[in-house]
C-alpha cells in the first residue's frame, strides 16, 4: 500500500464537464491544495447511471411514501430505480478501494450530503440527501464525507482532513491484518485526539478497548472503526482543546522551571480566551518535548494529525 491516500470525489468538483449543462463545479481548494496529498477517485453518479451530458435537470420529489428522482420538466421520467441500483453497485465496488474520505457536490439531488431540496405538493423543503450519497453514508458509516462548499470553512476543513488522516493511519497501522494488539496500540496514540474531539467517546472507546476479549476480531474492528470516526466527526472545541493542553502541561511539571511553567500556562490561557491560535501552545509544548522527551506524548497523533504543510491549524 503506497502512501497515496484515496479519496472519493464528485467528478464535477474535480473539474470534469459532467454536469447537466456540460459544465463543472471545480473546487480550487481541492484541485490546488489537496491534490498533492491525495489520490482522487472521481464518480459522477448521473453519468455512471447512464444519463447523458448534457441532460435534462433532475430533482428529488416526495410523494407520501418514497422520495423519487425525476426530471424537472417531465416528472414522468423517473430515474429513481436506475440511480439506486447504480449507487448500490458503485458503493459496493468502492468498499474494496479502502477510501479514507469523500468530497461530494453540495445541493445535488444525487450527491448532496444535507439540505438538498425535496419538492412536495406544498412546495420545496431543504431536508433531503442525494440518493448516491445516502447509499454511501449507510454502507460506510465510518467514512468522512464533506461537501465542496463547506471545505472553505477553516474549522470544517481542518476537521475533515483530521478524519481522513486518522482513518488512513488506522488502515496503515493494521497492515492489512487487524489484530487486537494493533488496535490497542493505535488507540493509545489517539487518546488525546479523542479527548479533544469528544470526551464521551474517549470514555466509551476506552471501555470498548478494555473489553476487547469479549468480541470476535471482525466485530471489534468494525465497532472500533465506526466509534473512532463518529467521535472525530465532532469538532474539537476550544474548551476540549484547552483540557488536552492542560493535561499535556502536567507531563512537564518536574522538568520546567518557574518562568517556563508560567509561560506555558499563560500561552494555554491566551488560547483558551481566543487571543492566540491553537498553534501557539502546541509549538511551545513541542519545544519542551524536544528538550524533555516523553515516549507516550511523542507518539500522540494530537501533536501532528496531518502534514504541517497543509497549514490547517493557523486559523483555529
mmCIF file of C-alpha atoms in Angstrom:
data_model
loop_
_atom_site.group_PDB
_atom_site.id
_atom_site.type_symbol
_atom_site.label_atom_id
_atom_site.label_comp_id
_atom_site.label_asym_id
_atom_site.label_seq_id
_atom_site.Cartn_x
_atom_site.Cartn_y
_atom_site.Cartn_z
ATOM 1 C CA UNK A 1 0.000 0.000 0.000
ATOM 2 C CA UNK A 2 1.570 3.278 -1.133
ATOM 3 C CA UNK A 3 1.234 6.470 0.860
ATOM 4 C CA UNK A 4 -1.335 7.723 -1.639
ATOM 5 C CA UNK A 5 -4.435 8.343 0.414
ATOM 6 C CA UNK A 6 -7.550 7.610 -1.644
ATOM 7 C CA UNK A 7 -10.490 9.981 -1.520
ATOM 8 C CA UNK A 8 -13.739 9.632 -3.451
ATOM 9 C CA UNK A 9 -14.983 12.809 -5.113
ATOM 10 C CA UNK A 10 -17.858 14.036 -7.254
ATOM 11 C CA UNK A 11 -16.321 14.302 -10.746
ATOM 12 C CA UNK A 12 -17.665 17.831 -11.311
ATOM 13 C CA UNK A 13 -15.829 19.107 -8.196
ATOM 14 C CA UNK A 14 -12.601 17.893 -9.792
ATOM 15 C CA UNK A 15 -13.416 19.987 -12.858
ATOM 16 C CA UNK A 16 -14.818 17.300 -15.164
ATOM 17 C CA UNK A 17 -17.524 18.571 -17.525
ATOM 18 C CA UNK A 18 -20.204 16.131 -16.442
ATOM 19 C CA UNK A 19 -22.971 18.392 -15.180
ATOM 20 C CA UNK A 20 -26.421 18.591 -16.771
ATOM 21 C CA UNK A 21 -25.340 21.729 -18.674
ATOM 22 C CA UNK A 22 -21.979 20.169 -19.692
ATOM 23 C CA UNK A 23 -20.312 22.344 -17.069
ATOM 24 C CA UNK A 24 -18.385 21.548 -13.881
ATOM 25 C CA UNK A 25 -18.127 22.899 -10.317
ATOM 26 C CA UNK A 26 -14.368 22.848 -9.836
ATOM 27 C CA UNK A 27 -13.134 23.424 -6.294
ATOM 28 C CA UNK A 28 -9.848 25.350 -6.236
ATOM 29 C CA UNK A 29 -9.197 24.135 -2.694
ATOM 30 C CA UNK A 30 -9.481 20.509 -3.772
ATOM 31 C CA UNK A 31 -7.503 20.792 -7.000
ATOM 32 C CA UNK A 32 -4.771 23.125 -5.716
ATOM 33 C CA UNK A 33 -4.349 22.385 -2.007
ATOM 34 C CA UNK A 34 -5.394 18.768 -1.609
ATOM 35 C CA UNK A 35 -4.227 17.120 -4.835
ATOM 36 C CA UNK A 36 -0.551 16.850 -3.748
ATOM 37 C CA UNK A 37 -1.648 14.697 -0.788
ATOM 38 C CA UNK A 38 -4.491 12.575 -2.092
ATOM 39 C CA UNK A 39 -5.347 10.278 -4.947
ATOM 40 C CA UNK A 40 -8.858 11.167 -6.090
ATOM 41 C CA UNK A 41 -11.369 8.543 -7.188
ATOM 42 C CA UNK A 42 -13.899 10.564 -9.242
ATOM 43 C CA UNK A 43 -17.513 9.421 -9.578
ATOM 44 C CA UNK A 44 -20.447 11.094 -11.290
ATOM 45 C CA UNK A 45 -23.488 9.007 -10.347
ATOM 46 C CA UNK A 46 -25.674 10.601 -13.024
ATOM 47 C CA UNK A 47 -23.278 9.775 -15.861
ATOM 48 C CA UNK A 48 -22.484 6.437 -14.178
ATOM 49 C CA UNK A 49 -26.172 5.534 -14.099
ATOM 50 C CA UNK A 50 -26.342 6.129 -17.845
ATOM 51 C CA UNK A 51 -27.617 9.707 -18.165
ATOM 52 C CA UNK A 52 -26.321 11.858 -20.981
ATOM 53 C CA UNK A 53 -24.233 15.053 -20.937
ATOM 54 C CA UNK A 54 -25.902 17.458 -21.350
ATOM 55 C CA UNK A 55 -29.144 16.132 -19.826
ATOM 56 C CA UNK A 56 -32.465 17.430 -18.526
ATOM 57 C CA UNK A 57 -32.247 18.700 -14.926
ATOM 58 C CA UNK A 58 -33.454 16.294 -12.256
ATOM 59 C CA UNK A 59 -34.777 16.802 -8.750
ATOM 60 C CA UNK A 60 -35.966 14.901 -5.701
ATOM 61 C CA UNK A 61 -39.723 14.763 -5.205
ATOM 62 C CA UNK A 62 -41.557 13.289 -2.265
ATOM 63 C CA UNK A 63 -44.877 11.589 -2.752
ATOM 64 C CA UNK A 64 -46.058 10.196 0.573
ATOM 65 C CA UNK A 65 -44.013 7.026 0.951
ATOM 66 C CA UNK A 66 -40.949 7.483 -1.168
ATOM 67 C CA UNK A 67 -38.508 10.037 -2.456
ATOM 68 C CA UNK A 68 -38.139 9.857 -6.228
ATOM 69 C CA UNK A 69 -35.563 11.259 -8.637
ATOM 70 C CA UNK A 70 -37.394 12.678 -11.645
ATOM 71 C CA UNK A 71 -36.826 15.124 -14.478
ATOM 72 C CA UNK A 72 -37.801 18.661 -13.546
ATOM 73 C CA UNK A 73 -39.697 19.384 -16.776
ATOM 74 C CA UNK A 74 -41.233 15.932 -17.193
ATOM 75 C CA UNK A 75 -41.793 14.200 -13.837
ATOM 76 C CA UNK A 76 -42.975 11.023 -15.598
ATOM 77 C CA UNK A 77 -39.307 10.466 -16.487
ATOM 78 C CA UNK A 78 -38.371 8.689 -13.254
ATOM 79 C CA UNK A 79 -34.694 7.812 -12.663
ATOM 80 C CA UNK A 80 -35.022 6.501 -9.091
ATOM 81 C CA UNK A 81 -34.598 2.756 -9.659
ATOM 82 C CA UNK A 82 -31.703 3.216 -12.016
ATOM 83 C CA UNK A 83 -29.938 5.596 -9.608
ATOM 84 C CA UNK A 84 -30.493 3.416 -6.540
ATOM 85 C CA UNK A 85 -29.230 0.288 -8.259
ATOM 86 C CA UNK A 86 -26.200 2.107 -9.722
ATOM 87 C CA UNK A 87 -25.409 3.590 -6.280
ATOM 88 C CA UNK A 88 -25.558 0.184 -4.564
ATOM 89 C CA UNK A 89 -23.309 -1.396 -7.159
ATOM 90 C CA UNK A 90 -20.810 1.518 -7.235
ATOM 91 C CA UNK A 91 -20.583 1.843 -3.447
ATOM 92 C CA UNK A 92 -20.050 -1.915 -3.107
ATOM 93 C CA UNK A 93 -17.180 -1.610 -5.603
ATOM 94 C CA UNK A 94 -15.699 1.345 -3.668
ATOM 95 C CA UNK A 95 -15.688 -0.750 -0.472
ATOM 96 C CA UNK A 96 -12.701 -2.551 -1.971
ATOM 97 C CA UNK A 97 -10.794 0.712 -2.577
ATOM 98 C CA UNK A 98 -10.241 1.499 1.116
ATOM 99 C CA UNK A 99 -11.274 5.139 0.706
ATOM 100 C CA UNK A 100 -10.299 7.473 3.563
ATOM 101 C CA UNK A 101 -12.747 10.270 2.737
ATOM 102 C CA UNK A 102 -15.205 11.601 0.184
ATOM 103 C CA UNK A 103 -15.922 15.107 -1.159
ATOM 104 C CA UNK A 104 -19.416 15.463 -2.624
ATOM 105 C CA UNK A 105 -21.104 18.215 -4.616
ATOM 106 C CA UNK A 106 -23.461 20.257 -2.435
ATOM 107 C CA UNK A 107 -27.200 20.550 -3.146
ATOM 108 C CA UNK A 108 -27.078 17.897 -5.883
ATOM 109 C CA UNK A 109 -30.086 15.510 -5.958
ATOM 110 C CA UNK A 110 -27.635 12.606 -6.285
ATOM 111 C CA UNK A 111 -24.538 13.797 -4.388
ATOM 112 C CA UNK A 112 -25.693 16.368 -1.798
ATOM 113 C CA UNK A 113 -24.939 15.420 1.812
ATOM 114 C CA UNK A 114 -27.587 17.539 3.520
ATOM 115 C CA UNK A 115 -30.223 20.227 2.931
ATOM 116 C CA UNK A 116 -30.917 19.055 -0.637
ATOM 117 C CA UNK A 117 -34.195 20.458 -1.988
ATOM 118 C CA UNK A 118 -37.069 17.993 -1.942
ATOM 119 C CA UNK A 119 -40.221 19.030 -3.794
ATOM 120 C CA UNK A 120 -43.552 18.245 -2.161
ATOM 121 C CA UNK A 121 -47.108 19.200 -3.076
ATOM 122 C CA UNK A 122 -46.968 22.139 -0.698
ATOM 123 C CA UNK A 123 -43.613 23.398 -2.002
ATOM 124 C CA UNK A 124 -39.893 22.666 -1.655
ATOM 125 C CA UNK A 125 -38.099 21.873 1.609
ATOM 126 C CA UNK A 126 -34.323 21.692 2.148
ATOM 127 C CA UNK A 127 -34.179 18.412 4.013
ATOM 128 C CA UNK A 128 -33.023 15.780 1.538
ATOM 129 C CA UNK A 129 -29.850 13.790 0.946
ATOM 130 C CA UNK A 130 -28.687 12.924 -2.575
ATOM 131 C CA UNK A 131 -29.583 9.325 -3.463
ATOM 132 C CA UNK A 132 -25.993 8.258 -4.147
ATOM 133 C CA UNK A 133 -24.570 9.915 -1.015
ATOM 134 C CA UNK A 134 -27.372 8.348 1.033
ATOM 135 C CA UNK A 135 -26.146 4.904 -0.060
ATOM 136 C CA UNK A 136 -22.540 5.909 0.659
ATOM 137 C CA UNK A 137 -23.428 7.043 4.186
ATOM 138 C CA UNK A 138 -25.474 3.978 5.059
ATOM 139 C CA UNK A 139 -22.951 1.465 3.629
ATOM 140 C CA UNK A 140 -19.843 3.171 5.061
ATOM 141 C CA UNK A 141 -20.977 4.975 8.218
ATOM 142 C CA UNK A 142 -17.338 5.464 9.258
ATOM 143 C CA UNK A 143 -16.317 7.328 6.084
ATOM 144 C CA UNK A 144 -15.524 11.072 6.432
ATOM 145 C CA UNK A 145 -17.798 12.872 3.932
ATOM 146 C CA UNK A 146 -17.848 16.602 3.317
ATOM 147 C CA UNK A 147 -19.390 18.931 0.718
ATOM 148 C CA UNK A 148 -17.224 21.018 -1.605
ATOM 149 C CA UNK A 149 -18.522 24.396 -0.371
ATOM 150 C CA UNK A 150 -18.204 23.580 3.324
ATOM 151 C CA UNK A 151 -14.477 22.926 2.834
ATOM 152 C CA UNK A 152 -13.975 26.690 2.538
ATOM 153 C CA UNK A 153 -14.709 26.952 6.270
ATOM 154 C CA UNK A 154 -11.357 26.597 8.137
ATOM 155 C CA UNK A 155 -12.891 24.652 11.031
ATOM 156 C CA UNK A 156 -14.849 22.183 8.866
ATOM 157 C CA UNK A 157 -11.852 21.811 6.570
ATOM 158 C CA UNK A 158 -9.473 21.021 9.442
ATOM 159 C CA UNK A 159 -11.927 18.548 10.926
ATOM 160 C CA UNK A 160 -12.403 16.738 7.606
ATOM 161 C CA UNK A 161 -8.650 16.468 6.924
ATOM 162 C CA UNK A 162 -8.022 15.241 10.503
ATOM 163 C CA UNK A 163 -10.595 12.482 9.960
ATOM 164 C CA UNK A 164 -9.115 11.481 6.593
ATOM 165 C CA UNK A 165 -5.596 11.201 8.038
ATOM 166 C CA UNK A 166 -6.856 9.337 11.105
ATOM 167 C CA UNK A 167 -8.667 6.735 9.002
ATOM 168 C CA UNK A 168 -5.615 6.349 6.779
ATOM 169 C CA UNK A 169 -3.397 5.943 9.859
ATOM 170 C CA UNK A 170 -5.824 3.339 11.205
ATOM 171 C CA UNK A 171 -5.695 1.317 7.969
ATOM 172 C CA UNK A 172 -1.902 1.657 7.707
ATOM 173 C CA UNK A 173 -1.453 0.562 11.332
ATOM 174 C CA UNK A 174 -3.479 -2.584 10.650
ATOM 175 C CA UNK A 175 -1.068 -3.561 7.823
ATOM 176 C CA UNK A 176 -3.905 -5.421 6.133
ATOM 177 C CA UNK A 177 -4.260 -7.782 9.095
ATOM 178 C CA UNK A 178 -6.111 -6.262 12.089
ATOM 179 C CA UNK A 179 -5.208 -7.710 15.487
ATOM 180 C CA UNK A 180 -6.275 -6.735 18.984
ATOM 181 C CA UNK A 181 -2.717 -5.644 19.768
ATOM 182 C CA UNK A 182 -2.569 -3.303 16.781
ATOM 183 C CA UNK A 183 -5.891 -1.678 17.674
ATOM 184 C CA UNK A 184 -4.829 -1.220 21.323
ATOM 185 C CA UNK A 185 -1.554 0.408 20.180
ATOM 186 C CA UNK A 186 -3.422 2.653 17.744
ATOM 187 C CA UNK A 187 -5.946 3.643 20.410
ATOM 188 C CA UNK A 188 -3.145 4.576 22.785
ATOM 189 C CA UNK A 189 -1.788 7.079 20.200
ATOM 190 C CA UNK A 190 -5.218 8.651 19.692
ATOM 191 C CA UNK A 191 -6.226 9.161 23.320
ATOM 192 C CA UNK A 192 -5.600 12.918 23.333
ATOM 193 C CA UNK A 193 -7.223 13.342 19.903
ATOM 194 C CA UNK A 194 -10.369 11.626 21.192
ATOM 195 C CA UNK A 195 -10.289 13.709 24.370
ATOM 196 C CA UNK A 196 -10.192 16.880 22.245
ATOM 197 C CA UNK A 197 -12.960 15.852 19.860
ATOM 198 C CA UNK A 198 -15.458 14.067 22.075
ATOM 199 C CA UNK A 199 -14.731 13.214 25.741
ATOM 200 C CA UNK A 200 -17.769 10.881 25.895
ATOM 201 C CA UNK A 201 -16.380 8.758 23.046
ATOM 202 C CA UNK A 202 -12.951 8.852 24.679
ATOM 203 C CA UNK A 203 -14.579 7.088 27.637
ATOM 204 C CA UNK A 204 -16.765 4.677 25.651
ATOM 205 C CA UNK A 205 -13.990 3.636 23.254
ATOM 206 C CA UNK A 206 -11.647 3.217 26.227
ATOM 207 C CA UNK A 207 -14.150 0.867 27.772
ATOM 208 C CA UNK A 208 -14.634 -0.985 24.449
ATOM 209 C CA UNK A 209 -10.851 -1.500 24.192
ATOM 210 C CA UNK A 210 -10.726 -2.662 27.821
ATOM 211 C CA UNK A 211 -13.273 -5.391 26.984
ATOM 212 C CA UNK A 212 -11.594 -6.386 23.741
ATOM 213 C CA UNK A 213 -11.657 -10.059 24.772
ATOM 214 C CA UNK A 214 -15.462 -10.145 24.687
ATOM 215 C CA UNK A 215 -15.626 -9.667 20.909
ATOM 216 C CA UNK A 216 -14.688 -11.545 17.774
ATOM 217 C CA UNK A 217 -11.956 -9.746 15.816
ATOM 218 C CA UNK A 218 -14.149 -8.603 12.908
ATOM 219 C CA UNK A 219 -16.904 -7.338 15.161
ATOM 220 C CA UNK A 220 -14.411 -5.470 17.352
ATOM 221 C CA UNK A 221 -12.648 -3.940 14.335
ATOM 222 C CA UNK A 222 -15.942 -2.642 12.919
ATOM 223 C CA UNK A 223 -17.189 -1.309 16.256
ATOM 224 C CA UNK A 224 -13.896 0.448 16.936
ATOM 225 C CA UNK A 225 -13.560 1.958 13.448
ATOM 226 C CA UNK A 226 -17.094 3.318 13.486
ATOM 227 C CA UNK A 227 -16.819 4.617 17.067
ATOM 228 C CA UNK A 228 -13.486 6.289 16.303
ATOM 229 C CA UNK A 229 -14.697 8.043 13.159
ATOM 230 C CA UNK A 230 -18.015 9.138 14.675
ATOM 231 C CA UNK A 231 -16.109 10.620 17.623
ATOM 232 C CA UNK A 232 -13.835 12.620 15.334
ATOM 233 C CA UNK A 233 -16.810 13.959 13.375
ATOM 234 C CA UNK A 234 -17.392 16.119 16.485
ATOM 235 C CA UNK A 235 -15.268 19.208 16.048
ATOM 236 C CA UNK A 236 -12.617 19.753 18.702
ATOM 237 C CA UNK A 237 -13.879 22.693 20.771
ATOM 238 C CA UNK A 238 -11.683 25.350 22.340
ATOM 239 C CA UNK A 239 -12.750 24.070 25.758
ATOM 240 C CA UNK A 240 -11.783 20.463 24.990
ATOM 241 C CA UNK A 241 -8.521 21.505 23.347
ATOM 242 C CA UNK A 242 -7.710 23.551 26.454
ATOM 243 C CA UNK A 243 -8.282 20.486 28.643
ATOM 244 C CA UNK A 244 -5.921 18.442 26.490
ATOM 245 C CA UNK A 245 -3.274 21.192 26.608
ATOM 246 C CA UNK A 246 -3.528 21.343 30.416
ATOM 247 C CA UNK A 247 -3.246 17.559 30.502
ATOM 248 C CA UNK A 248 -0.058 17.807 28.387
ATOM 249 C CA UNK A 249 1.301 20.565 30.623
ATOM 250 C CA UNK A 250 1.126 18.108 33.535
ATOM 251 C CA UNK A 251 3.767 15.909 31.910
ATOM 252 C CA UNK A 252 6.358 18.686 32.160
ATOM 253 C CA UNK A 253 5.768 19.565 35.827
ATOM 254 C CA UNK A 254 9.112 18.241 37.018
ATOM 255 C CA UNK A 255 11.176 19.460 34.101
ATOM 256 C CA UNK A 256 10.326 23.125 33.741
ATOM 257 C CA UNK A 257 11.470 25.997 35.919
ATOM 258 C CA UNK A 258 9.038 28.559 37.287
ATOM 259 C CA UNK A 259 9.189 31.100 34.408
ATOM 260 C CA UNK A 260 8.783 28.301 31.842
ATOM 261 C CA UNK A 261 5.760 26.893 33.660
ATOM 262 C CA UNK A 262 4.301 30.363 33.868
ATOM 263 C CA UNK A 263 4.852 30.994 30.139
ATOM 264 C CA UNK A 264 3.203 27.702 29.184
ATOM 265 C CA UNK A 265 0.241 28.362 31.500
ATOM 266 C CA UNK A 266 -0.160 31.850 30.053
ATOM 267 C CA UNK A 267 0.009 30.639 26.448
ATOM 268 C CA UNK A 268 -2.637 27.973 27.105
ATOM 269 C CA UNK A 269 -4.815 30.577 28.797
ATOM 270 C CA UNK A 270 -4.389 33.017 25.889
ATOM 271 C CA UNK A 271 -5.564 30.236 23.565
ATOM 272 C CA UNK A 272 -8.488 29.443 25.889
ATOM 273 C CA UNK A 273 -9.805 33.017 25.725
ATOM 274 C CA UNK A 274 -9.189 33.323 21.981
ATOM 275 C CA UNK A 275 -6.132 35.601 21.929
ATOM 276 C CA UNK A 276 -3.848 33.015 20.351
ATOM 277 C CA UNK A 277 -4.387 30.195 17.843
ATOM 278 C CA UNK A 278 -4.016 26.555 18.891
ATOM 279 C CA UNK A 279 -0.662 26.509 17.131
ATOM 280 C CA UNK A 280 0.919 28.729 19.825
ATOM 281 C CA UNK A 281 0.632 26.426 22.866
ATOM 282 C CA UNK A 282 1.296 23.376 20.660
ATOM 283 C CA UNK A 283 4.537 24.871 19.354
ATOM 284 C CA UNK A 284 5.690 25.587 22.905
ATOM 285 C CA UNK A 285 4.776 22.066 24.034
ATOM 286 C CA UNK A 286 6.689 20.526 21.106
ATOM 287 C CA UNK A 287 9.659 22.720 22.021
ATOM 288 C CA UNK A 288 9.653 21.460 25.629
ATOM 289 C CA UNK A 289 9.114 17.912 24.392
ATOM 290 C CA UNK A 290 12.300 18.013 22.322
ATOM 291 C CA UNK A 291 14.199 19.164 25.428
ATOM 292 C CA UNK A 292 12.449 16.661 27.755
ATOM 293 C CA UNK A 293 11.432 13.601 25.689
ATOM 294 C CA UNK A 294 8.435 11.544 26.790
ATOM 295 C CA UNK A 295 7.622 8.480 24.688
ATOM 296 C CA UNK A 296 3.877 8.473 25.465
ATOM 297 C CA UNK A 297 3.437 12.105 24.402
ATOM 298 C CA UNK A 298 5.764 11.874 21.428
ATOM 299 C CA UNK A 299 3.561 9.237 19.851
ATOM 300 C CA UNK A 300 0.302 11.152 20.341
ATOM 301 C CA UNK A 301 -1.314 11.875 16.961
ATOM 302 C CA UNK A 302 -2.821 15.025 18.502
ATOM 303 C CA UNK A 303 0.510 16.842 18.157
ATOM 304 C CA UNK A 304 0.705 16.214 14.407
ATOM 305 C CA UNK A 305 -2.548 14.876 12.950
ATOM 306 C CA UNK A 306 -1.572 15.592 9.308
ATOM 307 C CA UNK A 307 1.379 17.078 7.373
ATOM 308 C CA UNK A 308 2.268 20.524 8.683
ATOM 309 C CA UNK A 309 2.487 21.852 5.114
ATOM 310 C CA UNK A 310 -1.319 21.812 4.952
ATOM 311 C CA UNK A 311 -1.219 24.790 7.387
ATOM 312 C CA UNK A 312 -4.630 23.958 8.807
ATOM 313 C CA UNK A 313 -4.194 24.940 12.429
ATOM 314 C CA UNK A 314 -3.368 28.594 11.770
ATOM 315 C CA UNK A 315 -6.995 29.610 11.806
ATOM 316 C CA UNK A 316 -8.031 27.629 14.871
#
